[in-house]
JSON list of C-alpha atoms in Angstrom, two decimals:
[
{"chain": "Q", "resi": 1, "resn": "MET", "atom": "CA", "xyz": [-8.99, 48.63, -7.50]},
{"chain": "Q", "resi": 2, "resn": "LYS", "atom": "CA", "xyz": [-12.16, 49.91, -5.85]},
{"chain": "Q", "resi": 3, "resn": "LYS", "atom": "CA", "xyz": [-13.53, 46.37, -5.41]},
{"chain": "Q", "resi": 4, "resn": "LEU", "atom": "CA", "xyz": [-10.27, 45.25, -3.80]},
{"chain": "Q", "resi": 5, "resn": "PHE", "atom": "CA", "xyz": [-10.43, 48.18, -1.38]},
{"chain": "Q", "resi": 6, "resn": "ILE", "atom": "CA", "xyz": [-14.04, 47.39, -0.45]},
{"chain": "Q", "resi": 7, "resn": "LEU", "atom": "CA", "xyz": [-13.23, 43.71, 0.02]},
{"chain": "Q", "resi": 8, "resn": "SER", "atom": "CA", "xyz": [-10.18, 44.49, 2.15]},
{"chain": "Q", "resi": 9, "resn": "ALA", "atom": "CA", "xyz": [-12.10, 46.99, 4.25]},
{"chain": "Q", "resi": 10, "resn": "SER", "atom": "CA", "xyz": [-14.96, 44.56, 4.83]},
{"chain": "Q", "resi": 11, "resn": "ILE", "atom": "CA", "xyz": [-12.57, 41.77, 5.85]},
{"chain": "Q", "resi": 12, "resn": "LEU", "atom": "CA", "xyz": [-10.84, 44.11, 8.30]},
{"chain": "Q", "resi": 13, "resn": "LEU", "atom": "CA", "xyz": [-14.20, 45.26, 9.65]},
{"chain": "Q", "resi": 14, "resn": "VAL", "atom": "CA", "xyz": [-15.41, 41.70, 10.18]},
{"chain": "Q", "resi": 15, "resn": "ALA", "atom": "CA", "xyz": [-12.09, 40.73, 11.75]},
{"chain": "Q", "resi": 16, "resn": "GLY", "atom": "CA", "xyz": [-12.26, 43.67, 14.15]},
{"chain": "Q", "resi": 17, "resn": "LEU", "atom": "CA", "xyz": [-15.86, 42.92, 15.02]},
{"chain": "Q", "resi": 18, "resn": "THR", "atom": "CA", "xyz": [-14.93, 39.28, 15.55]},
{"chain": "Q", "resi": 19, "resn": "LEU", "atom": "CA", "xyz": [-12.14, 40.18, 17.97]},
{"chain": "Q", "resi": 20, "resn": "TYR", "atom": "CA", "xyz": [-14.37, 42.60, 19.84]},
{"chain": "Q", "resi": 21, "resn": "LEU", "atom": "CA", "xyz": [-17.23, 40.14, 20.22]},
{"chain": "Q", "resi": 22, "resn": "TYR", "atom": "CA", "xyz": [-14.90, 37.32, 21.16]},
{"chain": "Q", "resi": 23, "resn": "SER", "atom": "CA", "xyz": [-13.34, 39.46, 23.89]},
{"chain": "Q", "resi": 24, "resn": "ARG", "atom": "CA", "xyz": [-16.84, 40.22, 25.23]},
{"chain": "Q", "resi": 25, "resn": "MET", "atom": "CA", "xyz": [-17.38, 36.45, 25.73]},
{"chain": "Q", "resi": 26, "resn": "VAL", "atom": "CA", "xyz": [-19.89, 36.08, 22.91]},
{"chain": "Q", "resi": 27, "resn": "GLY", "atom": "CA", "xyz": [-17.91, 33.36, 21.15]},
{"chain": "Q", "resi": 28, "resn": "ALA", "atom": "CA", "xyz": [-20.52, 31.90, 18.82]},
{"chain": "Q", "resi": 29, "resn": "VAL", "atom": "CA", "xyz": [-21.42, 35.17, 17.09]},
{"chain": "Q", "resi": 30, "resn": "PRO", "atom": "CA", "xyz": [-17.97, 35.83, 15.57]},
{"chain": "Q", "resi": 31, "resn": "PHE", "atom": "CA", "xyz": [-17.82, 32.34, 14.13]},
{"chain": "Q", "resi": 32, "resn": "LEU", "atom": "CA", "xyz": [-21.26, 32.84, 12.60]},
{"chain": "Q", "resi": 33, "resn": "LEU", "atom": "CA", "xyz": [-20.13, 36.13, 11.06]},
{"chain": "Q", "resi": 34, "resn": "LEU", "atom": "CA", "xyz": [-16.96, 34.57, 9.69]},
{"chain": "Q", "resi": 35, "resn": "ALA", "atom": "CA", "xyz": [-18.91, 31.63, 8.27]},
{"chain": "Q", "resi": 36, "resn": "ALA", "atom": "CA", "xyz": [-21.28, 34.04, 6.53]},
{"chain": "Q", "resi": 37, "resn": "LEU", "atom": "CA", "xyz": [-18.35, 36.02, 5.12]},
{"chain": "Q", "resi": 38, "resn": "PHE", "atom": "CA", "xyz": [-16.56, 32.93, 3.81]},
{"chain": "Q", "resi": 39, "resn": "TYR", "atom": "CA", "xyz": [-19.82, 31.59, 2.33]},
{"chain": "Q", "resi": 40, "resn": "TRP", "atom": "CA", "xyz": [-20.40, 34.88, 0.52]},
{"chain": "Q", "resi": 41, "resn": "LEU", "atom": "CA", "xyz": [-16.82, 34.93, -0.83]},
{"chain": "Q", "resi": 42, "resn": "ALA", "atom": "CA", "xyz": [-17.11, 31.32, -2.03]},
{"chain": "Q", "resi": 43, "resn": "TRP", "atom": "CA", "xyz": [-20.48, 32.04, -3.64]},
{"chain": "Q", "resi": 44, "resn": "ARG", "atom": "CA", "xyz": [-19.04, 35.05, -5.46]},
{"chain": "Q", "resi": 45, "resn": "GLU", "atom": "CA", "xyz": [-16.05, 33.08, -6.74]},
{"chain": "Q", "resi": 46, "resn": "THR", "atom": "CA", "xyz": [-18.31, 30.26, -7.90]},
{"chain": "Q", "resi": 47, "resn": "LYS", "atom": "CA", "xyz": [-20.52, 32.66, -9.83]},
{"chain": "Q", "resi": 48, "resn": "LYS", "atom": "CA", "xyz": [-17.50, 34.45, -11.28]},
{"chain": "Q", "resi": 49, "resn": "SER", "atom": "CA", "xyz": [-15.83, 31.29, -12.58]},
{"chain": "Q", "resi": 50, "resn": "GLY", "atom": "CA", "xyz": [-19.04, 29.80, -13.95]},
{"chain": "Q", "resi": 51, "resn": "ILE", "atom": "CA", "xyz": [-18.85, 26.44, -12.21]},
{"chain": "Q", "resi": 52, "resn": "LYS", "atom": "CA", "xyz": [-22.08, 24.53, -12.72]},
{"chain": "Q", "resi": 53, "resn": "ASN", "atom": "CA", "xyz": [-23.45, 21.50, -10.94]},
{"chain": "Q", "resi": 54, "resn": "SER", "atom": "CA", "xyz": [-23.77, 18.43, -13.15]}
]
């Protein structure tokens, strides 16, 4: 439950930061932050499921 709360809070924080930066006309930074977040989530899921390159 605690991990879900931390994940939800971090997604909301990044989404809020993305909207703020996008409204300040710094459009590339939010996309970079979102790409980093999605990469981290994909990396975590890959490690959790044990998928290995062959």
